[in-house]
Tab-separated table of C-alpha atoms in Angstrom:
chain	number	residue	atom	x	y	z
A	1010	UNK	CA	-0.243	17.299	17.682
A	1011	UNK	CA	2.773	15.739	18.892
A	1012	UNK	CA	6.395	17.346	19.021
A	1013	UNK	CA	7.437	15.118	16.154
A	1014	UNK	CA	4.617	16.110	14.124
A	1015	UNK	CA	5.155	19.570	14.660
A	1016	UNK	CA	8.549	19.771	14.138
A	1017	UNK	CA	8.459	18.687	10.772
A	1018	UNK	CA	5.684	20.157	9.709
A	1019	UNK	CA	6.843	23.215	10.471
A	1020	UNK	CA	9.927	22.656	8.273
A	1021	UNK	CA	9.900	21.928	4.715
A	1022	UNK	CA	11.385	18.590	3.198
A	1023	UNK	CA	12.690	18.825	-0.151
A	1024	UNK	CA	12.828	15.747	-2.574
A	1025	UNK	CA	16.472	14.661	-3.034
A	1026	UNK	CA	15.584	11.729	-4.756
A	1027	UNK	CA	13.345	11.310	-7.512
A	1028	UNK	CA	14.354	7.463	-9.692
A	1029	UNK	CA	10.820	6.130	-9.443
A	1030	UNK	CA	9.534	7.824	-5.932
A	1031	UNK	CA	10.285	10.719	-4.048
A	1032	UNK	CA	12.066	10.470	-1.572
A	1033	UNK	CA	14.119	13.219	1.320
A	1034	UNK	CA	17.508	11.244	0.228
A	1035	UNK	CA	18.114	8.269	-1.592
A	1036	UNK	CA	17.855	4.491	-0.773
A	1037	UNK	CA	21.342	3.379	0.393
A	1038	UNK	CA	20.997	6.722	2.569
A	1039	UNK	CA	17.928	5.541	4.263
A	1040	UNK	CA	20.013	1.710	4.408
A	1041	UNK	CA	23.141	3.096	6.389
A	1042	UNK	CA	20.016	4.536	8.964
A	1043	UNK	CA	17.824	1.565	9.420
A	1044	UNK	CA	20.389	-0.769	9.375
A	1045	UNK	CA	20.990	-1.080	13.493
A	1046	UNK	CA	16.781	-1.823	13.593
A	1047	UNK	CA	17.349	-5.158	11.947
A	1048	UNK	CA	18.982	-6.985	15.134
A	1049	UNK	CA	16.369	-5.340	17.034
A	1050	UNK	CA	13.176	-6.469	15.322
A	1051	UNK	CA	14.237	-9.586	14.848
A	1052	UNK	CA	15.112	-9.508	10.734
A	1053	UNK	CA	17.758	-12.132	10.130
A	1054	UNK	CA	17.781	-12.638	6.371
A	1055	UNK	CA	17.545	-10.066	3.789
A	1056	UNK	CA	17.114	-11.737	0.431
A	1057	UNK	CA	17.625	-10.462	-3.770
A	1058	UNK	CA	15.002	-13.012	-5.302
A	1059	UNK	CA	15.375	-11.018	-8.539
A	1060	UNK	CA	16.988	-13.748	-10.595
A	1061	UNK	CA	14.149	-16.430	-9.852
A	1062	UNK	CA	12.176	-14.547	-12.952
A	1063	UNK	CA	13.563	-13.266	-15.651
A	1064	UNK	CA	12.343	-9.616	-16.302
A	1065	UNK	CA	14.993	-8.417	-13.971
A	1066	UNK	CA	12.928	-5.742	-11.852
A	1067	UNK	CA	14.812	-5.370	-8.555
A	1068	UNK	CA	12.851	-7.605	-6.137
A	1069	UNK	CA	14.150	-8.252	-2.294
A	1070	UNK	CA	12.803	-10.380	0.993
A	1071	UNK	CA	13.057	-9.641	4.309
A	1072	UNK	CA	12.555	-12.110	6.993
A	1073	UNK	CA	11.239	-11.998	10.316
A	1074	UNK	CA	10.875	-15.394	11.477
A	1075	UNK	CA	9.482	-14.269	15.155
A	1076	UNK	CA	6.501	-12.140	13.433
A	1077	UNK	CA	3.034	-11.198	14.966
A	1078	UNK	CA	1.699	-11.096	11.397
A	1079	UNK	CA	4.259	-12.166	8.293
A	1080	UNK	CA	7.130	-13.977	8.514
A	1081	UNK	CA	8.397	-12.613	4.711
A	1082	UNK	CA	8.090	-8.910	3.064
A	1083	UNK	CA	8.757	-8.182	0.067
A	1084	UNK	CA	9.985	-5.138	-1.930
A	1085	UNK	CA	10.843	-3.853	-5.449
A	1086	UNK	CA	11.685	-0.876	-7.223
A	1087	UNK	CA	13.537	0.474	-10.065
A	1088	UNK	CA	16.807	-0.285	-8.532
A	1089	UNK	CA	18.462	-2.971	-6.241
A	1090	UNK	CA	18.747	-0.783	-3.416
A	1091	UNK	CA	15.334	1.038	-3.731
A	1092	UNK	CA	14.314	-3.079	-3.780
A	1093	UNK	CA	16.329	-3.925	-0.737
A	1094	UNK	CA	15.260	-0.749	1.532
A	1095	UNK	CA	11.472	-1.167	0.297
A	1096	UNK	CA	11.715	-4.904	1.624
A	1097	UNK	CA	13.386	-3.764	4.785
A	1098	UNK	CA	11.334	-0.913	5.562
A	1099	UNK	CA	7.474	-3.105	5.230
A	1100	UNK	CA	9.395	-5.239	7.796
A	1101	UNK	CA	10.438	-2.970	9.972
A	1102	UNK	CA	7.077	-1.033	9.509
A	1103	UNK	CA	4.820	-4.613	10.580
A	1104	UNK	CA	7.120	-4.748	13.514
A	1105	UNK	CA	6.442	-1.719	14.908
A	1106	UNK	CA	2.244	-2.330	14.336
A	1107	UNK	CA	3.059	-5.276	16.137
A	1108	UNK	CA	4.563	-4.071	19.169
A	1109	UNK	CA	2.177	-2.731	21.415
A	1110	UNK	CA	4.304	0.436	23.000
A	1111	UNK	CA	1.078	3.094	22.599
A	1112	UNK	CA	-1.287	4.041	25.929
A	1113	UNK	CA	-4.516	2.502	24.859
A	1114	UNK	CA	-8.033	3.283	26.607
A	1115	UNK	CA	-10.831	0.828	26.959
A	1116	UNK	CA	-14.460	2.100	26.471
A	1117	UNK	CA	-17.437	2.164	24.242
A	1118	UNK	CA	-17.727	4.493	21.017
A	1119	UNK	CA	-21.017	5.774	22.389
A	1120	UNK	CA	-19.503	6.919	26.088
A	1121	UNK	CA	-15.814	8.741	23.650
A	1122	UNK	CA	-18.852	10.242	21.616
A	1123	UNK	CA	-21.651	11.361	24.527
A	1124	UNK	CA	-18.388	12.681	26.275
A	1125	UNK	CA	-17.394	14.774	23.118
A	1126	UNK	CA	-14.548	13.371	22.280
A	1127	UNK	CA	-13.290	13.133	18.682
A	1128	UNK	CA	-14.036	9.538	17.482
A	1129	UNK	CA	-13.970	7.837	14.176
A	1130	UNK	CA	-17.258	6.005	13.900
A	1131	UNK	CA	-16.326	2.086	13.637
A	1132	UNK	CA	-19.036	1.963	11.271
A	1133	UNK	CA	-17.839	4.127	9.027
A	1134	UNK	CA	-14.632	1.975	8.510
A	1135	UNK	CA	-14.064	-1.149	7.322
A	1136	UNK	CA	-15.871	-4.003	9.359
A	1137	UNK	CA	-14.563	-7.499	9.128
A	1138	UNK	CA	-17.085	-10.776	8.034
A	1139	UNK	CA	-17.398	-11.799	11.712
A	1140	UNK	CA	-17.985	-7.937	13.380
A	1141	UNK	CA	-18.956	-7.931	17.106
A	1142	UNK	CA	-19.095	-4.349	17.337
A	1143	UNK	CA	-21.968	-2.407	19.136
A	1144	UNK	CA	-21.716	1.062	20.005
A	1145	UNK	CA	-22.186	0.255	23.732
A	1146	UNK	CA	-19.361	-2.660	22.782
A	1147	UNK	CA	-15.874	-1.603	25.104
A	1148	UNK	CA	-12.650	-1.937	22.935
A	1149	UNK	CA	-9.123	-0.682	22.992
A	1150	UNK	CA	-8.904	3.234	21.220
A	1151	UNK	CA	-5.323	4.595	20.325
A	1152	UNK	CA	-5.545	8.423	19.479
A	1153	UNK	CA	-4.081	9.940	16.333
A	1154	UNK	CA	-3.725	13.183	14.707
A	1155	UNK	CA	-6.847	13.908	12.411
A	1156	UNK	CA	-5.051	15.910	9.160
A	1157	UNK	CA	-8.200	17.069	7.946
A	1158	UNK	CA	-10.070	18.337	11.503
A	1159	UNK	CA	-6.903	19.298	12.659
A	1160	UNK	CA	-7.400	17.838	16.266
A	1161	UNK	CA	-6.542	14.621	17.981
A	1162	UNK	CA	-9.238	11.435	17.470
A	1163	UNK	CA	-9.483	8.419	18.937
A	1164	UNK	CA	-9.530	5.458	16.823
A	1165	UNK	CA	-10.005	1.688	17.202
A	1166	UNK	CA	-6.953	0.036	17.916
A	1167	UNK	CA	-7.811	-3.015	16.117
A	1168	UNK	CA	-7.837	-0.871	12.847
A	1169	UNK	CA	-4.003	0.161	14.059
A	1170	UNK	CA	-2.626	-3.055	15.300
A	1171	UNK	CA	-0.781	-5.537	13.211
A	1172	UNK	CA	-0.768	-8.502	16.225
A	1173	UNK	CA	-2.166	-11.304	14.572
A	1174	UNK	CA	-1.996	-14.140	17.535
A	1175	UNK	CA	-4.626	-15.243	19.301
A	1176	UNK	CA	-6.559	-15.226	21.587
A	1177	UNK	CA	-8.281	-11.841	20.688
A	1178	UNK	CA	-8.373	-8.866	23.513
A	1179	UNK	CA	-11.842	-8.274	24.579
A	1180	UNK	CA	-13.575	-6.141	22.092
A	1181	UNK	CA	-11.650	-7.170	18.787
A	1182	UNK	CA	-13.648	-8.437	16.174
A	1183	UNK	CA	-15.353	-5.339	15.472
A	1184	UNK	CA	-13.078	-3.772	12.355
A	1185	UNK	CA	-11.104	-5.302	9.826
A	1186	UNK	CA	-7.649	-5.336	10.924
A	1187	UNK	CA	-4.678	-5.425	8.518
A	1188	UNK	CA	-1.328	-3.312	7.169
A	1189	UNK	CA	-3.546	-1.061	4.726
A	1190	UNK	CA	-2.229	2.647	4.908
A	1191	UNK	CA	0.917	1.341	7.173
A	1192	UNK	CA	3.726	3.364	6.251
A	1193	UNK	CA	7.339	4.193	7.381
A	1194	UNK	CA	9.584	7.085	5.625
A	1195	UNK	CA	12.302	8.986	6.524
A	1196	UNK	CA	10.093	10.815	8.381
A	1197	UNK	CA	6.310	11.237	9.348
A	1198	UNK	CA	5.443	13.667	6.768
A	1199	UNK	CA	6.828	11.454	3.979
A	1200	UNK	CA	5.460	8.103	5.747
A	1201	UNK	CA	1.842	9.986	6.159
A	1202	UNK	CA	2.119	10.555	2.281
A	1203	UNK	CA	2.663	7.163	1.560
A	1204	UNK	CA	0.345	5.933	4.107
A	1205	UNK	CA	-2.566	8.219	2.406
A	1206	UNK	CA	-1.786	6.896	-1.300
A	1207	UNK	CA	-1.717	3.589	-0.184
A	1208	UNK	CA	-5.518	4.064	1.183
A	1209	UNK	CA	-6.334	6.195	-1.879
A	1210	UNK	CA	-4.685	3.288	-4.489
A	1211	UNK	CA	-6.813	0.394	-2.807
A	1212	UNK	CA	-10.542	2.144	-2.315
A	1213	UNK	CA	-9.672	3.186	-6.288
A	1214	UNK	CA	-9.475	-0.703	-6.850
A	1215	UNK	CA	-12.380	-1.318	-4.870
A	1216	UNK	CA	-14.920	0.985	-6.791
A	1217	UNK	CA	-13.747	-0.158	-10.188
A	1218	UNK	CA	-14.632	-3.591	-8.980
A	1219	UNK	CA	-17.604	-3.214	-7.734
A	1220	UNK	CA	-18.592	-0.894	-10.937
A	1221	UNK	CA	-17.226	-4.113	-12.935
A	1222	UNK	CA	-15.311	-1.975	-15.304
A	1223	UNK	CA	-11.932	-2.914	-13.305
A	1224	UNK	CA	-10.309	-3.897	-16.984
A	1225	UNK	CA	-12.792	-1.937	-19.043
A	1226	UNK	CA	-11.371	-0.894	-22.213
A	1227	UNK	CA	-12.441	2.673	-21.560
A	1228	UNK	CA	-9.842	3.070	-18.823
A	1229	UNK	CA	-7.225	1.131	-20.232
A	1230	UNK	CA	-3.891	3.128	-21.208
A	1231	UNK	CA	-2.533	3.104	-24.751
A	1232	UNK	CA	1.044	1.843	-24.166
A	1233	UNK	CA	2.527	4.143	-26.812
A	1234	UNK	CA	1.415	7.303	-25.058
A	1235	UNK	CA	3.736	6.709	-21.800
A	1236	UNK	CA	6.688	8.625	-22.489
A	1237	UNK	CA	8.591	8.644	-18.912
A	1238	UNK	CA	11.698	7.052	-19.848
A	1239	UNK	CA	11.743	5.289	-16.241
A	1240	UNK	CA	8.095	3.762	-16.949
A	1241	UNK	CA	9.279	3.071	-20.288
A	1242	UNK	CA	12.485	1.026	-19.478
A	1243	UNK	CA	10.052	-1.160	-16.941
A	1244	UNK	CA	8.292	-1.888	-19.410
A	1245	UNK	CA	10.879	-2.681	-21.874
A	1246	UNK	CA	12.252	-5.898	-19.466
A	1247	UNK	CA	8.340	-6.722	-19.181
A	1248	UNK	CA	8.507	-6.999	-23.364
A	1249	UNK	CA	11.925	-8.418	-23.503
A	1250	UNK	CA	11.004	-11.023	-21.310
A	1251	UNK	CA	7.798	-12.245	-23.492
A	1252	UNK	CA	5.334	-10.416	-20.893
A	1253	UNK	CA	2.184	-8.649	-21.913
A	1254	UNK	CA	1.265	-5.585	-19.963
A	1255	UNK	CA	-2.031	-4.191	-19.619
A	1256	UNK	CA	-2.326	-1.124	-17.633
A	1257	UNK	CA	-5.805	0.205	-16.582
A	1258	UNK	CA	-5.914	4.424	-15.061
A	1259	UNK	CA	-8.333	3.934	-11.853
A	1260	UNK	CA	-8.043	7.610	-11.088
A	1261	UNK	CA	-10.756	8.167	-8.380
A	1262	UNK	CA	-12.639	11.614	-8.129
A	1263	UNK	CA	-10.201	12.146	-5.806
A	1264	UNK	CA	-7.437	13.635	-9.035
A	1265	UNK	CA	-4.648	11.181	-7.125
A	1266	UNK	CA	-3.626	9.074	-9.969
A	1267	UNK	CA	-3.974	5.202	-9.541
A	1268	UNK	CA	-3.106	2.868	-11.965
A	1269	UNK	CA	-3.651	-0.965	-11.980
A	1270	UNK	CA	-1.692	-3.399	-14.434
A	1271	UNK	CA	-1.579	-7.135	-15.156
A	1272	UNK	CA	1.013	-8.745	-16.330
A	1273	UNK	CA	0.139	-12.037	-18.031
A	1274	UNK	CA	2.536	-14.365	-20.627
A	1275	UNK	CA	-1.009	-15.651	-22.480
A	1276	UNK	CA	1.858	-18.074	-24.720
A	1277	UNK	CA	2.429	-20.619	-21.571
A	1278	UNK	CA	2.672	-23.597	-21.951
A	1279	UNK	CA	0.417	-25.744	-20.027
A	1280	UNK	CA	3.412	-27.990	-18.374
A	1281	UNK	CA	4.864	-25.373	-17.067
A	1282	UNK	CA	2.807	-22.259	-15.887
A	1283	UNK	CA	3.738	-18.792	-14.677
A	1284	UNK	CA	1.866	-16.766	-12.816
A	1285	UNK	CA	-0.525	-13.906	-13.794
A	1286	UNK	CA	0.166	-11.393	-11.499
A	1287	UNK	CA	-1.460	-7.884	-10.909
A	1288	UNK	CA	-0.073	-4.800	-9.573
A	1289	UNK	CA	-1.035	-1.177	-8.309
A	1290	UNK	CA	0.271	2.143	-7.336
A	1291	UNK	CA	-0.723	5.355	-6.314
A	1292	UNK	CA	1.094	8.749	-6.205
A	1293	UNK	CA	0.352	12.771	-7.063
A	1294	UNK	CA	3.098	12.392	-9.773
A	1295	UNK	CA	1.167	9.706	-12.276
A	1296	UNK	CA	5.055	8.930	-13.116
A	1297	UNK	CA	5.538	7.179	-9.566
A	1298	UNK	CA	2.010	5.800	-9.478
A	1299	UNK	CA	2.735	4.203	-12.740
A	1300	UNK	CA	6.211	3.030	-11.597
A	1301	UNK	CA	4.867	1.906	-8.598
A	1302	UNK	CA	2.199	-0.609	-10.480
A	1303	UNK	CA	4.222	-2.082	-12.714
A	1304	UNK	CA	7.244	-3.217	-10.282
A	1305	UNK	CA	4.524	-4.399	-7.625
A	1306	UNK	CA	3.468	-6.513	-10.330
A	1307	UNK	CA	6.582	-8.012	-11.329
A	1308	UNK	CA	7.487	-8.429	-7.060
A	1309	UNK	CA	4.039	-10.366	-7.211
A	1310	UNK	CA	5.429	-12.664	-10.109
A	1311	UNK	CA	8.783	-12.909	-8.097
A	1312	UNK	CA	6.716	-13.677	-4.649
A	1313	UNK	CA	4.519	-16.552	-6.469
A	1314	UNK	CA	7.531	-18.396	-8.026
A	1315	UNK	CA	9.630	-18.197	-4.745
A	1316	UNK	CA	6.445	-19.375	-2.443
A	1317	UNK	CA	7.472	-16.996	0.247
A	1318	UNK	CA	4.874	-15.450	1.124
A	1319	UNK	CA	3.131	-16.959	3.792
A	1320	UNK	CA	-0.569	-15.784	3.886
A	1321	UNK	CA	-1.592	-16.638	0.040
A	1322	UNK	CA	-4.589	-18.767	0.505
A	1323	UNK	CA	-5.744	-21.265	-2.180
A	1324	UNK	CA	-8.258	-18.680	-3.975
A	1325	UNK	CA	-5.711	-16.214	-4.680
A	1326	UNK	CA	-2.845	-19.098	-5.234
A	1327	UNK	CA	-5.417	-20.445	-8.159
A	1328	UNK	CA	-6.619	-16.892	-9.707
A	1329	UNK	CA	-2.490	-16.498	-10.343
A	1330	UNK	CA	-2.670	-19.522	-13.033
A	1331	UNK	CA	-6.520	-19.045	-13.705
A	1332	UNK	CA	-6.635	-20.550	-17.669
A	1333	UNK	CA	-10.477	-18.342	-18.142
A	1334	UNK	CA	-8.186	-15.429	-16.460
A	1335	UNK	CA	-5.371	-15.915	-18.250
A	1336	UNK	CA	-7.841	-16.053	-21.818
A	1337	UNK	CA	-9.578	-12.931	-21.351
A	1338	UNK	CA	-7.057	-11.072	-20.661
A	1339	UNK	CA	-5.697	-12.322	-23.995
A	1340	UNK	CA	-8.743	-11.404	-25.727
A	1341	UNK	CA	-7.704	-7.628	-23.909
A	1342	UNK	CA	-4.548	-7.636	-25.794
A	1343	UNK	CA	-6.522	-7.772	-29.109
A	1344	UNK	CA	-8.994	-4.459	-27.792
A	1345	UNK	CA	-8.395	-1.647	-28.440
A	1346	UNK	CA	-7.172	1.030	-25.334
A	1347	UNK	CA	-9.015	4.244	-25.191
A	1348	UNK	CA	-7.263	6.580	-22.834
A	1349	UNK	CA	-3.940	8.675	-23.031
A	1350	UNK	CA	-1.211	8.431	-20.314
A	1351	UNK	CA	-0.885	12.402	-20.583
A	1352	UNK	CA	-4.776	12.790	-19.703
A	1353	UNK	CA	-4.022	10.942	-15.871
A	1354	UNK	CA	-3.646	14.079	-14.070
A	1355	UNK	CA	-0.252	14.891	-12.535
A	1356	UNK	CA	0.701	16.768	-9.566
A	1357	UNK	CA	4.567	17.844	-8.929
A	1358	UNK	CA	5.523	19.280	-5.705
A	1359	UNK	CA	9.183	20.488	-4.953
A	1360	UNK	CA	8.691	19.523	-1.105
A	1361	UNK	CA	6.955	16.363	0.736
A	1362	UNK	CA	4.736	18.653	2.807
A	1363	UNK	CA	3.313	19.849	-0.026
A	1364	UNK	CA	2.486	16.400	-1.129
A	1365	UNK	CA	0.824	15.280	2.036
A	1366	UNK	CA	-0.847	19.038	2.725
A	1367	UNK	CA	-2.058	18.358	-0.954
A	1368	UNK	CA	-3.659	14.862	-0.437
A	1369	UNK	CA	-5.377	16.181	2.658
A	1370	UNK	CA	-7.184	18.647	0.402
A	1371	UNK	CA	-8.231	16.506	-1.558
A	1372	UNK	CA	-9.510	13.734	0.882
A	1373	UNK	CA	-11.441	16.807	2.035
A	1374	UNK	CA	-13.408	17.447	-1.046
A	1375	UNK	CA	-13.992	14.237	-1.983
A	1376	UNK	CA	-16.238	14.164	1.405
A	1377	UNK	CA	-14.004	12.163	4.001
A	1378	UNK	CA	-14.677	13.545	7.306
A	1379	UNK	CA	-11.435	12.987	9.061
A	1380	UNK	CA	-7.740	11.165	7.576
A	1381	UNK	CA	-6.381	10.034	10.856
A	1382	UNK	CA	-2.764	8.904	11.275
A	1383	UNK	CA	-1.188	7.236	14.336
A	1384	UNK	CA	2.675	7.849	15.256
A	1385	UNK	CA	3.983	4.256	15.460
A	1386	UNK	CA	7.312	5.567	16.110
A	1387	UNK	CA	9.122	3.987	18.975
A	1388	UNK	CA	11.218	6.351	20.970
A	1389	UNK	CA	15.507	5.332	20.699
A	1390	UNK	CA	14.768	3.446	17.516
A	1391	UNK	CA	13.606	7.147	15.462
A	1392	UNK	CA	11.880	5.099	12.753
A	1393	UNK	CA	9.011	7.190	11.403
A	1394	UNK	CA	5.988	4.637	11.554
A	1395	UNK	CA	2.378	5.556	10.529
A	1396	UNK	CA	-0.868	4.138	10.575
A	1397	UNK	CA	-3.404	6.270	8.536
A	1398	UNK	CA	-7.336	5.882	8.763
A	1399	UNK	CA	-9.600	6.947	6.719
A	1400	UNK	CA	-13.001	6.728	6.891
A	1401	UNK	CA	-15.399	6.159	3.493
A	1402	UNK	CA	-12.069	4.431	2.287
A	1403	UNK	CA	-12.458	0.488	1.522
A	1404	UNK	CA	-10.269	-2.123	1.162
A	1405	UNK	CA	-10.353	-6.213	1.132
A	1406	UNK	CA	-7.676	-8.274	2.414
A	1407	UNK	CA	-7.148	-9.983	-0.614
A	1408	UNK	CA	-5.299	-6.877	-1.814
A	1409	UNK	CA	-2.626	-6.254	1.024
């Protein structure tokens, strides 16, 4: 384990700020810290797009016109500064995936494995369409701290790396690479916990997918059952501004509540369409997960009228005005929702370590072998940066 690592897990960090996440202090705190990273990776523009819609749900843009990966990230949250920060911080946190500061080795899994090293399995992770990989295949490995075996692992750097230009180093093309379960914080423990939901939220989408009951009635929430008052007033602009809100409980076995919500104006007129947009979150308290889904949702709406986002391909770009979409989930308004808010479980911790040591657990019973997370920070900059890894846990690029 590194010094960082131990160092603050050895401390406890107490949530300071709780207005739809938890945080160690609040937004414009974390602002006044970041704010000499900007100039360095390259951010020149920091954007409030909130007014191009009309629910009013804090949503920001940062932009990084020299990116590896995005030029544009967004953020939102339940205030303009929680918006601003979140926009600032998935910036900051692509740059550092981007820059390639971290010793790497080059060998085969087979030779880390027949030598007895700890190794996550590239088969056991997500492969991209056009895998190459071989166990006798040599790649780049970065080593991380493996919460669950408690030991350092070696794991494939393409499943760290956000560098998206090409050529390809010898070896890529073996797993899917992408920004799933990168996460910065005010420090490791608290980016590790967000890194961890993050993997938890999008494998939860995944399996209701693939069991096709992804808007099932069964799992959808009854609206007048959420009684957080922050939840509440988000969806109060949603209904003030003529949007229907569906919101689906994707809890995984897991017990880390995941929600999933679509928010959908089914009245549109055909001249002049808005976007059907869908949003996620994840969290131990089902209060942030909630909060967390339903102003991701209303960033997506904000992201698809600006046009600033610069890797929507033409699939996703038509399921956001899809007319059959945009009709059943009209016919969903009229069904009738079967599950209570209050049954999603909910886990409240007075300290962030508890959170993450909590998360771990339950990774652990659910039967992943190892929950791997790579310190991204760069040394003089003090930005906690993590990648997390966890094998068993899918994803699909459609859902970054």
């Amino acid at each position: 384990m590194s010094a960082r690592w131990a160092a603050e897990r050895a401390r406890p960090i107490r949530k300071a700020y709780r207005d739809g996440t938890d945080r160690a202090v609040s937004p414009a705190a974390t602002l006044d810290r970041v704010a000499p990273a900007l100039e360095v990776a390259g951010i020149t523009r920091v954007a409030n797009v909130t007014g191009m819609d009309r629910i009013g749900i804090p949503v920001w843009c940062a932009i990084r016109p020299a990116s590896r990966s995005l030029a544009v990230s967004q953020g939102k949250g339940v205030t303009a500064d929680a918006a601003k920060v979140s926009a600032i911080m998935e910036s900051l946190e692509l740059w550092h995936a981007e820059t390639h500061h971290l010793p790497l080795r080059y060998d085969t899994y087979r030779a880390l494995a027949s030598a007895g090293e700890a190794v996550l399995d590239p088969a056991t992770l997500v492969r991209c369409p056009c895998s190459e990989y071989a166990p006798d295949r040599p790649m780049r490995w970065v080593r991380g701290w493996d919460l669950i075996r408690r030991e350092p692992a070696w794991v494939p750097y393409e499943a760290v790396h956000c560098d998206w230009r090409v050529p390809i180093a010898p070896g890529d093309h073996a797993v899917q690479n992408g920004s799933n379960g990168l996460a910065s914080g005010n420090s490791l423990v608290e980016a590790a916990v967000h890194a961890l939901c993050e993997l938890v939220e999008r494998e939860a989408i995944v399996a209701a997918q693939d069991a096709g009951d992804l808007l099932a009635p069964r799992r959808r929430i009854r609206p007048e059952t959420i009684a957080d008052p922050s939840c509440r007033a988000l969806l109060d602009r949603f209904r003030h501004a003529g949007i229907d809100v569906l919101v689906w409980d994707l809890t995984p076995e897991t017990g880390v509540p995941v929600f999933n919500c679509l928010a959908v104006e089914t009245d549109t007129p055909w001249y002049h369409p808005l976007p059907q947009t869908q949003g996620s979150g994840c969290h131990p308290r089902r209060s942030i997960a909630l909060s967390r889904a339903l102003t991701e949702a209303a960033q997506a709406r904000a992201t698809v009228i600006v046009g600033s986002r610069d890797d929507i391909g033409r699939d996703r770009q038509s399921w956001y005005f899809d007319p059959e979409q945009r009709r059943a989930v009209a016919d969903a308004v009229q069904e009738r929702p079967l599950r209570d808010y209050q049954d999603v479980p909910d886990v409240d911790h007075p300290t962030i370590n508890e959170d993450l040591d909590w998360l771990v657990a339950r990774l652990g019973a659910a039967g992943a072998p190892s929950a791997v997370v790579v310190d991204l920070t760069i040394d003089g900059l003090d930005l906690p940066v993590v990648k997390a890894v966890v094998p068993g846990l899918r994803w699909r690029p459609w859902e970054e």
